[in-house]
PDB file of C-alpha atoms in Angstrom:
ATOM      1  CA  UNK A  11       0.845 -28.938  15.914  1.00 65.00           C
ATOM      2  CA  UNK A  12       2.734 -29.740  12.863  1.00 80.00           C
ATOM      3  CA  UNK A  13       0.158 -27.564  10.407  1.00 81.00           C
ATOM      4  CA  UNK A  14      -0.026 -24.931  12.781  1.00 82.00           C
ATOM      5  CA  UNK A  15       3.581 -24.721  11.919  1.00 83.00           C
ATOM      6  CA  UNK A  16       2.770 -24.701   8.469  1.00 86.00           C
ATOM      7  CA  UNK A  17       1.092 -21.957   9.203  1.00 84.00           C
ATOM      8  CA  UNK A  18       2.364 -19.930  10.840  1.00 86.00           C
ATOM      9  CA  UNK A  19       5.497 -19.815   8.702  1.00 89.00           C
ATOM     10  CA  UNK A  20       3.261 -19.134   5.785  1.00 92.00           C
ATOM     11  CA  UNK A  21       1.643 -16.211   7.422  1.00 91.00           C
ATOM     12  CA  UNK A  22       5.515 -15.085   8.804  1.00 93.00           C
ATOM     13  CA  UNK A  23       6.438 -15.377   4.813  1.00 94.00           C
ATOM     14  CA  UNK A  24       3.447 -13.393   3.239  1.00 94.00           C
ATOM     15  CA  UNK A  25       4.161 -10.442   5.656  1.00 95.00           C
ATOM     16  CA  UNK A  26       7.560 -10.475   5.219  1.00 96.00           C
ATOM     17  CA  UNK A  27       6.993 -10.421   1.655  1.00 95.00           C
ATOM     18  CA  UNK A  28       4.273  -7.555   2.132  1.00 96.00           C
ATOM     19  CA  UNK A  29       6.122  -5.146   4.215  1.00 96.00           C
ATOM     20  CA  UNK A  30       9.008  -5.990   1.149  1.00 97.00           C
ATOM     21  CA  UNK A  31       6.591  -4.787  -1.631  1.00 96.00           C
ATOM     22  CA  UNK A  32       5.188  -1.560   0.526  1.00 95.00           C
ATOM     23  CA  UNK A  33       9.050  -0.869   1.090  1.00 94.00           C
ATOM     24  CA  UNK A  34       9.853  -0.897  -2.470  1.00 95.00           C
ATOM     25  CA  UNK A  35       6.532   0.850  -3.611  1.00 94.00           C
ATOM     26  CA  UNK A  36       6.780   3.442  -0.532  1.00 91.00           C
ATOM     27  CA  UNK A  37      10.242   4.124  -2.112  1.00 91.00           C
ATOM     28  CA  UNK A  38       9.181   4.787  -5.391  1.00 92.00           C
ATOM     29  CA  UNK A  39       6.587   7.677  -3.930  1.00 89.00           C
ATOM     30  CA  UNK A  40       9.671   9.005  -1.907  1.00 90.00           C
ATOM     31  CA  UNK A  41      11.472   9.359  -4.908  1.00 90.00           C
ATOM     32  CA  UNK A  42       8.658  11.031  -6.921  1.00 87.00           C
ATOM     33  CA  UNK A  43       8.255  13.183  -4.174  1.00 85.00           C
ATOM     34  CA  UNK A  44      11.756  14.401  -3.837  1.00 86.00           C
ATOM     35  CA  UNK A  45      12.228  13.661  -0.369  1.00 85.00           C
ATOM     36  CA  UNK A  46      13.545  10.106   0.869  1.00 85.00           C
ATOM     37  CA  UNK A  47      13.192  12.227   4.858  1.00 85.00           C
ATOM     38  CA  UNK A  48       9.584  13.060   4.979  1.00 82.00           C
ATOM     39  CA  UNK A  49       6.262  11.341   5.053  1.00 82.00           C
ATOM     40  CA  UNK A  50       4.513  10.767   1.961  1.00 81.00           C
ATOM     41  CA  UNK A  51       1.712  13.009   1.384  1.00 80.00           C
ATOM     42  CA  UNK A  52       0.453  11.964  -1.995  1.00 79.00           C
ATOM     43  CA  UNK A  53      -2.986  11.724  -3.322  1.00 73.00           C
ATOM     44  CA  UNK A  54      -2.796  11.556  -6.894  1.00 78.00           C
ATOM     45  CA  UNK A  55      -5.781   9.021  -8.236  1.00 77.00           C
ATOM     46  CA  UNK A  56      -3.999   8.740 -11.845  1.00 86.00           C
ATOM     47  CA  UNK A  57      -0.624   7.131 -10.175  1.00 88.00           C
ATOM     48  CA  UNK A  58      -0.684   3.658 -10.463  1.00 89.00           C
ATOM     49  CA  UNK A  59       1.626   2.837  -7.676  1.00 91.00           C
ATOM     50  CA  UNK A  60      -0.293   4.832  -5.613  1.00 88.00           C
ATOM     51  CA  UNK A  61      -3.024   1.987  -6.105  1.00 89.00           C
ATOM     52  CA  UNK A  62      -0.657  -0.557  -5.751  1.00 92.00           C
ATOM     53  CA  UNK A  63       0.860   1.323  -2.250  1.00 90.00           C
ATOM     54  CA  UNK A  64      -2.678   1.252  -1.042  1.00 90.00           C
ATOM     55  CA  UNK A  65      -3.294  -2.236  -1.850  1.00 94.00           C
ATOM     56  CA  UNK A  66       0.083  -3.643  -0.613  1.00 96.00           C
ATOM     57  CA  UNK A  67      -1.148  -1.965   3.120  1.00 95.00           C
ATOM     58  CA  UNK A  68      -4.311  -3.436   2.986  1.00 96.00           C
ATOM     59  CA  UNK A  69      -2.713  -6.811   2.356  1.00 95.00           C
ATOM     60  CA  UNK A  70      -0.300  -6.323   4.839  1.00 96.00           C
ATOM     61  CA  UNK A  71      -2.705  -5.806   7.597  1.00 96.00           C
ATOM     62  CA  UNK A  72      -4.427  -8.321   6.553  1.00 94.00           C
ATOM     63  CA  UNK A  73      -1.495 -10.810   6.556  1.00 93.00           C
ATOM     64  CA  UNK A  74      -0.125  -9.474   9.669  1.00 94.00           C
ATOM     65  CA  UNK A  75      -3.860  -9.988  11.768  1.00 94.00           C
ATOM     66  CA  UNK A  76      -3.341 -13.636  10.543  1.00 90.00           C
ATOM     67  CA  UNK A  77      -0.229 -14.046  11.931  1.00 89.00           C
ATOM     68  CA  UNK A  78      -1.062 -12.679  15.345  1.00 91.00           C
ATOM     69  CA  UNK A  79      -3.555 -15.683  15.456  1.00 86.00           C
ATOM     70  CA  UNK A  80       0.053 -17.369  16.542  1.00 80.00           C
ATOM     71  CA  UNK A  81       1.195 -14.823  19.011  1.00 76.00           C
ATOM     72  CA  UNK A  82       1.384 -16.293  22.476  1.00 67.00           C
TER      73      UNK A  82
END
């Protein structure tokens, strides 16, 4: 029981610290967009953070499927 523990509160701190990073990122493209109200609809390939956005979601699910191995 005790490393189920463990992990679980690893997995509970890499998607906290996930949904963190695709806040901040997913801020940044609200900004560029000039419009902190509205979905962002961007697609631009040369944007780096737009790489980094993508990434970050991927992770995210990812981290977040792990932790539902602990759901009850």
């Amino acid at each position: 029981i005790r490393h189920e523990a463990v992990v679980s509160t690893q997995s509970t701190r890499e998607v906290n610290e996930q949904q963190l990073l695709f806040s901040r990122l997913w801020t940044q493209c609200q900004d560029c967009q000039g419009s902190f109200h509205q979905d962002v609809l961007c697609s631009n390939r040369d944007c780096p953070i737009f790489y980094k956005r993508k990434k970050v979601q991927i992770d995210l699910k990812e981290a977040q499927a792990q932790l539902d191995l602990f759901a009850w």
